[in-house]
N, CA, C and O of each residue as an XYZ file, in Angstrom:
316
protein
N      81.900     96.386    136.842
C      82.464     96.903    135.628
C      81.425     97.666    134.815
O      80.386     97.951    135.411
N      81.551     98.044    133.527
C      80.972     98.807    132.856
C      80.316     98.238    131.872
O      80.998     97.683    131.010
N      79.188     98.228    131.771
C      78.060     97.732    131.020
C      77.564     98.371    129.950
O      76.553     97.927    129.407
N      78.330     99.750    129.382
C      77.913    100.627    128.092
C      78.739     99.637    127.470
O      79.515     98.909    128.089
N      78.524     99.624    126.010
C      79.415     99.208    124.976
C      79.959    100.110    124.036
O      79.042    100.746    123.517
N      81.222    100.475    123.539
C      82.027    101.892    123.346
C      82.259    100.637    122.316
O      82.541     99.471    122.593
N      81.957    101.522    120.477
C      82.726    101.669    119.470
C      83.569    102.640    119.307
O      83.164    103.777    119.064
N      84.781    102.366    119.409
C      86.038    103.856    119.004
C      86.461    103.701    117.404
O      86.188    102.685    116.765
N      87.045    104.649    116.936
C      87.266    104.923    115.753
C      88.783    105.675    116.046
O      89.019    106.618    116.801
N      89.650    104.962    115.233
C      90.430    106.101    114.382
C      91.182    105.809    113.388
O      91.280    104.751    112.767
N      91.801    106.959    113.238
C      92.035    106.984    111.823
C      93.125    106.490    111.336
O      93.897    106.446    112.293
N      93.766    106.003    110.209
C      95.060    105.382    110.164
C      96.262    106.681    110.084
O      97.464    106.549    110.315
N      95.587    107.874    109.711
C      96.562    108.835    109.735
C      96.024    110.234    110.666
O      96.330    111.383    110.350
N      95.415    109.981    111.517
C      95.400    110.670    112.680
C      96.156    111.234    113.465
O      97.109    110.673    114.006
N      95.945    111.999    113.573
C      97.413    112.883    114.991
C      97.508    112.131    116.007
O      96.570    111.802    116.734
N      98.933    111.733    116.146
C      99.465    110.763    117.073
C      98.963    110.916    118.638
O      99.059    110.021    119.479
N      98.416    112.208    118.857
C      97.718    111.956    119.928
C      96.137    111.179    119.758
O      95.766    110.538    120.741
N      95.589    111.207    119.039
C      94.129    111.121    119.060
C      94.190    109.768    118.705
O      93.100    109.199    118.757
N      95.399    108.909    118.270
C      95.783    107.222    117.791
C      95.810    107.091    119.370
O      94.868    106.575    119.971
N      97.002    107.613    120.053
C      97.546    107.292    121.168
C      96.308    106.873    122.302
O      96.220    105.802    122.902
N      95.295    108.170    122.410
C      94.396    108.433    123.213
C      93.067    107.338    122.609
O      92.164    107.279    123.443
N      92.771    106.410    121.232
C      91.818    105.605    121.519
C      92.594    104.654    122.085
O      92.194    104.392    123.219
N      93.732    103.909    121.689
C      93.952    102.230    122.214
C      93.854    102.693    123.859
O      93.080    101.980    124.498
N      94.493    103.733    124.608
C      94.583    103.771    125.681
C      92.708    104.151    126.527
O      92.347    103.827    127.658
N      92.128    104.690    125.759
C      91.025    103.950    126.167
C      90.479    102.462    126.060
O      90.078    101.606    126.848
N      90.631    102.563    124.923
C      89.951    100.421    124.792
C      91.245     99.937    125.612
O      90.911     98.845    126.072
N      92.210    100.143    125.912
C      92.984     99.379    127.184
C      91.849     99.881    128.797
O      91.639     99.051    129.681
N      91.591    100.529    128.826
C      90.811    101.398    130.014
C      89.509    100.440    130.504
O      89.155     99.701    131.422
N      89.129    100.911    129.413
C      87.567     99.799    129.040
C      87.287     98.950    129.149
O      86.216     98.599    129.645
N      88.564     97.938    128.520
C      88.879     96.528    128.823
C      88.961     96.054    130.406
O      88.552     95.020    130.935
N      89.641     97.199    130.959
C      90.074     96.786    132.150
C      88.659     96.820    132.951
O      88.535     95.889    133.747
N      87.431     97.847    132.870
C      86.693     97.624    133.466
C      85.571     96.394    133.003
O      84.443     96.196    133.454
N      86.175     95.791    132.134
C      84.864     94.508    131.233
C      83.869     95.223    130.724
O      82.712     94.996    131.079
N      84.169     96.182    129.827
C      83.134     96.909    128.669
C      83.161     96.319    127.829
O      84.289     95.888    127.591
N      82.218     95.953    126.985
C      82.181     95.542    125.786
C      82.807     96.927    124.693
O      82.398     98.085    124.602
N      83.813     96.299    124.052
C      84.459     97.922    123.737
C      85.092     97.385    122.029
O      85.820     96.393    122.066
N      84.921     97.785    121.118
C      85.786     97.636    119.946
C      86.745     98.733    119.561
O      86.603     99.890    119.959
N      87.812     98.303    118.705
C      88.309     99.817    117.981
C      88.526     99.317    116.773
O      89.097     98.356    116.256
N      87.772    100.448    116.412
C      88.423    100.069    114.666
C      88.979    101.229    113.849
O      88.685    102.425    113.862
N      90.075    100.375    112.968
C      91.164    101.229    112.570
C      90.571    101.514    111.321
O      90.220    100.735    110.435
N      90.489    103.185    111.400
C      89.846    103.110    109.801
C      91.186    103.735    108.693
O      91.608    104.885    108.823
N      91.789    102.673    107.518
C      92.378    103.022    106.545
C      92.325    104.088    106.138
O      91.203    104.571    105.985
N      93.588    104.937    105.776
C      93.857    105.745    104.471
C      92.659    107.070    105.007
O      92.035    107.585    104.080
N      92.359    107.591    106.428
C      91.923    108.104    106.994
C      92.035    109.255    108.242
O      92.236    108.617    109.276
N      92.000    110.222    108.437
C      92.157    110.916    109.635
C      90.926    111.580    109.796
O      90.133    111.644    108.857
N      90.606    112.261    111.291
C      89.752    112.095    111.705
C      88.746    112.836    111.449
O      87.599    112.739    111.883
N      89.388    113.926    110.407
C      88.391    115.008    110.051
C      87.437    113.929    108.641
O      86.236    113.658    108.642
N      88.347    113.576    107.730
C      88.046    112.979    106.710
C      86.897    111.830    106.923
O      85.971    111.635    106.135
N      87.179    110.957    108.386
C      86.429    110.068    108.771
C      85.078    110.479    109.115
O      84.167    109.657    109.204
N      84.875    112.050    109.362
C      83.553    112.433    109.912
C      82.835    112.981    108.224
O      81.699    112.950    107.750
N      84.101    113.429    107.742
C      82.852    113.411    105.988
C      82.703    112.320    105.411
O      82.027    112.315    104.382
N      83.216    111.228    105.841
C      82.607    110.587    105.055
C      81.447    109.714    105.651
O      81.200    108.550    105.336
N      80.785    110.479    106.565
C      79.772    109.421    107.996
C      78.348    109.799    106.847
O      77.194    109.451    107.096
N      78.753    110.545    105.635
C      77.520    110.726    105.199
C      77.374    109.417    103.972
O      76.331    108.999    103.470
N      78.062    109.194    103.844
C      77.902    107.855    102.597
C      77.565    106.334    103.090
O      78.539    105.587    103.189
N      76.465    105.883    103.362
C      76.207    105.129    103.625
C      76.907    103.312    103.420
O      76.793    102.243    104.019
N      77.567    103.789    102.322
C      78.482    102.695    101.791
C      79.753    102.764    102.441
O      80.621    101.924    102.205
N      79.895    103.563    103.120
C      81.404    103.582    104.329
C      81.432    102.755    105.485
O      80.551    102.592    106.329
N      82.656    102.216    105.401
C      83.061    101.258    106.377
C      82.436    101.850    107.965
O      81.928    101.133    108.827
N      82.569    102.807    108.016
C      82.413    103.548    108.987
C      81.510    103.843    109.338
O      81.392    103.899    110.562
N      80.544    104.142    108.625
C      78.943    104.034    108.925
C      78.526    102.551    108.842
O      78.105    102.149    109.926
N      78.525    101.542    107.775
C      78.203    100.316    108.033
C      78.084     99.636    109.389
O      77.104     99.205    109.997
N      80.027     99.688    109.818
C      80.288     99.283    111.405
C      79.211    100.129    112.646
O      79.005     99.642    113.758
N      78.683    101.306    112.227
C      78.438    102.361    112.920
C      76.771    101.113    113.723
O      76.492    100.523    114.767
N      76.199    101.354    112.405
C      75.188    100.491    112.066
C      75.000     99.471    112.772
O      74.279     99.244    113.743
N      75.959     98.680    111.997
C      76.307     96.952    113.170
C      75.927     97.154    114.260
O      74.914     96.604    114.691
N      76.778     98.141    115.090
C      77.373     98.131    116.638
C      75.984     98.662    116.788
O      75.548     97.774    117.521
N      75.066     99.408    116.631
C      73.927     99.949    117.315
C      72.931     98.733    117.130
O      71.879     98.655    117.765
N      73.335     97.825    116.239
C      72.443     97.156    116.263
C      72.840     95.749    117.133
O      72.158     94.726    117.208
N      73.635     95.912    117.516
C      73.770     94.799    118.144
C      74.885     93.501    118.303
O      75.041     92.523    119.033
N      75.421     94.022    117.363
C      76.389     92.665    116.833
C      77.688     92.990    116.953
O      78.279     93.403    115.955
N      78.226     92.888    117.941
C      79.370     93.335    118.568
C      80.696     91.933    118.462
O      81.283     91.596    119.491
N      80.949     91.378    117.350
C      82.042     90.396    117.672
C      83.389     90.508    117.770
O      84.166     89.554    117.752
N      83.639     91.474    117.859
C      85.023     91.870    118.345
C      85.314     92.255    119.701
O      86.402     92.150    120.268
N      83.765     92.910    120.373
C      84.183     93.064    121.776
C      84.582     91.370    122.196
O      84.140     90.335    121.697
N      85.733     91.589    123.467
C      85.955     90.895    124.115
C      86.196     91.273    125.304
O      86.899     92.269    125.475
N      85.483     90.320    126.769
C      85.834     90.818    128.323
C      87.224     90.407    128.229
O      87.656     89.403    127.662
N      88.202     91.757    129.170
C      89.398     91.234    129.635
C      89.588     89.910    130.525
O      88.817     89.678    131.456
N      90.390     89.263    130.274
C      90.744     87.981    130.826
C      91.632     87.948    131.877
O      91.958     86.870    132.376
């Protein structure tokens, strides 16, 4: 299986393809036992989610943060 660990992002108001196209990766991912999260970011789409990667106080950078650093508790191996 796959041994990268994939944080995905999207947005809560994202174009129904680009919603559609993360879970069906973290379903993908899962299947190969990646350590893989997704997180749904609120009151967000995906352009909006990349301006705000500059404010350090964003959910989105915080998590960004976490995950590079290490602390992954939401990944879970498929069962």
């Amino acid at each position: 299986g796959n041994q990268t660990p994939f944080l995905l992002a999207v947005g809560e108001r994202d174009f129904p393809v680009l919603y559609q196209q993360a879970y069906a990766m973290e379903a993908a991912l899962r299947r190969e036992s990646a350590a893989v999260a997704l997180l749904e970011i609120a009151a967000a789409d995906h352009f909006e989610i990349n301006q705000r990667s500059g404010d350090p106080s964003d959910i989105w950078v915080q998590r960004v943060r976490t995950w590079m650093q290490g602390e992954r508790p939401e990944a879970k191996p498929d069962v």
